[in-house]
Structures are given as structure tokens and as C-alpha cells.
């Protein structure tokens, strides 16, 4: 595949009236923050592993809070483990313009997924806090925890806490059985008071999230700013296949119930769900084969994967197709196949008004934009349950993400943060007028 070169951002054109009266982010400060945060959880072989509720994420929280303090802002950890950053002179009771993303990574991930949105939000808050302008919304930056769910299988844990959809009666534990309660307490949260992390309806006037695109479309089009239209829905599933273990040398081929052979066909069948158009994408990302011995026919296999689509109905249809495929493979290979849905997040459109504000902000900066859906999940889609949402995308080099090679041109990171700033300022100004969000 030939990859088009990264396009330099369109130079900032000063419109009539004098652009420079409007504030800009401090690009060097933003890029330094990104570089420093990337050291936390950095692997000697490249990439970053900073899973939520591990000492690495604790260090990231401490780093972010220190950065906020140095900018004369107030930072605290809420009951769900999110870092919430406000200006010192915030007016009590004013609805927030919430901005942020997450600081946890996948295993061997990159330095920008989530981290960029958090540091861009902090940068925007820092610039707005230094100004003396009366605003109708209080800018607040947030770093959500456990968006990726690399260790504790509750994606969007932090944003669910903010949306008030975490169940305090559940016993939350990691895949290897670690209880969440003490590790959340170590991070500064409190599982027994998790409901207190929720923001009341109306207390968030708008939510804006800057993020790398994580796909190839902006780079291919040579466009520096993406305006997100819809965030994908996602169903995660577990597929357990039970066959029969026995001697790999003596068991005739016709007498076998090889769970891994059946699983291999299941992997291809999952891929085919997307290839045949049932859903946008479908992936099996985890395989556990037992007893995992070279001379034993695998008796049990667990596959874990996901299907994604921009339509909830299509997701439902693909789930049904997956169940049919599982039955068919069970019959064909004389194994028992069980599929279980382990999670479902609905596709969510962004809010019209916020899309337009992002487009206008980019246009004022002389930047071309492109409307596009997000194939990745984002905290924004959970915050959408209680507030209007908007998202700003910047290009990803070669479209790569969830991998050490994840990268974006530094200038594009800075211009994306400038778009966030300008959109944030516009919303905070508009909110001084009654009925602004319609
Ligand atoms: C979030 O990173 C996702 O998997 O979409
Ligand atoms: Mn991610
Ligand atoms: Mn992300």
C-alpha cells in the first residue's frame, strides 16, 4: 500500500479584524507535556503500556496534577479515579465546558491516543484561565480513567462514573482477579462513593474531546482537522469452544474434536461478518488455547473479539449472525461453542451545534476540515448521555494507532489544540446568551 505523504497544515491566515487578538495555545508547552507523559510506562523496546489502575497510571495522574498546579490550576481525583482540573477562581454553580480524554493505553500502545486530548484540554484551560474575559461556561479539563480497559474489563469506567452509570453494587475485578477497590483507593478514588463522581444533568454545558484520528482518512485527504459526525457502536464477545484433548500422535484425524481447528474457522467467520457487509469491522483479538502443548490436541479455546458499526440495528443483526455461525461451527467440528456478549456500547452522533462550532473554529484559523465518523470508541460517547458532545480529530501518520508507531505531525497536534481552544472560547462566549445551545 502506498501511503500519501503527511500534508503540512494549511498556514494560519489572518482574517480581517486581526486574528492575533484571539488567544493561541502554547505549542511548545503542549508538545513538552506530550513527550513527558510518554515517558510514563514507556517500554525499552518501544511503545507504552500504561494500563488503568496500575502504578503507571498513578504516576500519570501525579504528573498531570503537578502540571496543573504549576499552571496555577486546581486538580483533584474524583471517586471514579478521574483527574478533574479547574481554575482557582471558578464561579460556583456555572455549568462546565468539559474537555478531556483518557491517560490509559492499550498494551504496547502509542503516546497520543487519549494523552493528546488530555494535554490539549489542559493547555486550553491554562490559556483560558490566564485571561480576564467573562465566560458563560466554566472550562474544566478531565482525564478519564480506564477508557481502554486493558486490565479491568470495564471500558469507559471513568466517563461512566461522570455519566452516573456505574453500578456501586458490582464486585469490579481485573481479568486476573485483582479487586478494583484497593487499587482505585490507591489512585485517590472510592468505590463505595462512586455515585458522587456523577455530574448532574445540566452541569456540563458541553463536552469537547480532541483526539488523533487513529485511521487513514485525514492524512489521505491531506486535511488537518476532522469534525467527528458519529462515534462507532461496539459489541464485545467471548467465544468458548469445548472439544476433546487427546494424544496428538495417536488420535486418528477422523476421531478428533480439535477446539483450535474449530476456533480457526470461527476467526475467519468473524472476519467474514465484516467482509460480507453485516457490520463495518469485526476482529478476534484474543486467543487462549488449552492445554497449550505441542503434542496435545487442544481441548478448550477461548476467543475474545468485537464487532463495530455506526448503526445499532446492524450491530444487532451482526450479533445474531455471529450466534448462527457459532452453531454451525459447533455442528461441523463436533465441538461445543458458546458465544456470550460481554459488552455493548451504542453508536452516538455528535451534537450539530458543536460540530459547526468546531468547523467554524478551524475555518477562522485558515484550516480545511473534513466531516468523518470515528471507528474508535471515545469517552465522548458516554458523556453524550448527559451533555452535548463534539470532537476534533487530527491526522494519524499512516493511519496507525494502538501500536508503538502511532504518530502525528507536531504542527498538526498544535493546530488541533488551537481549534479546540477557539471552539471552547466560542462556546463559553455563546453561553452568556440564553438559549445558546439550540
Ligand atoms: C478505544 O480505544 C477503542 O478500542 O476504540
Ligand atoms: Mn484507544
Ligand atoms: Mn482513545
PDB file of N, CA and C in Angstrom, residues 32 131 153 160 351 395 413 418:
ATOM      1  N   UNK A  32       5.805  19.498  24.939  1.00  0.00           N
ATOM      2  CA  UNK A  32       6.648  19.039  26.056  1.00  0.00           C
ATOM      3  C   UNK A  32       5.829  18.122  26.978  1.00  0.00           C
ATOM      4  N   UNK A 131      -6.733  34.432  31.067  1.00  0.00           N
ATOM      5  CA  UNK A 131      -7.425  35.596  30.500  1.00  0.00           C
ATOM      6  C   UNK A 131      -8.446  36.159  31.475  1.00  0.00           C
ATOM      7  N   UNK A 153     -11.854  -5.103  32.946  1.00  0.00           N
ATOM      8  CA  UNK A 153     -12.685  -5.158  31.724  1.00  0.00           C
ATOM      9  C   UNK A 153     -13.948  -4.299  31.790  1.00  0.00           C
ATOM     10  N   UNK A 160     -18.083   6.685  32.535  1.00  0.00           N
ATOM     11  CA  UNK A 160     -19.340   6.147  33.090  1.00  0.00           C
ATOM     12  C   UNK A 160     -19.560   6.697  34.497  1.00  0.00           C
ATOM     13  N   UNK A 351     -23.085  16.358  18.542  1.00  0.00           N
ATOM     14  CA  UNK A 351     -24.170  17.352  18.547  1.00  0.00           C
ATOM     15  C   UNK A 351     -23.938  18.369  17.419  1.00  0.00           C
ATOM     16  N   UNK A 395      -4.812  14.310  12.106  1.00  0.00           N
ATOM     17  CA  UNK A 395      -4.429  13.117  11.329  1.00  0.00           C
ATOM     18  C   UNK A 395      -3.483  12.184  12.084  1.00  0.00           C
ATOM     19  N   UNK A 413      -0.612  18.564  15.776  1.00  0.00           N
ATOM     20  CA  UNK A 413      -1.077  18.461  17.164  1.00  0.00           C
ATOM     21  C   UNK A 413      -1.368  19.852  17.717  1.00  0.00           C
ATOM     22  N   UNK A 418      -5.294  24.310  18.935  1.00  0.00           N
ATOM     23  CA  UNK A 418      -5.766  25.682  18.690  1.00  0.00           C
ATOM     24  C   UNK A 418      -7.235  25.681  18.262  1.00  0.00           C
TER      25      UNK A 418
END
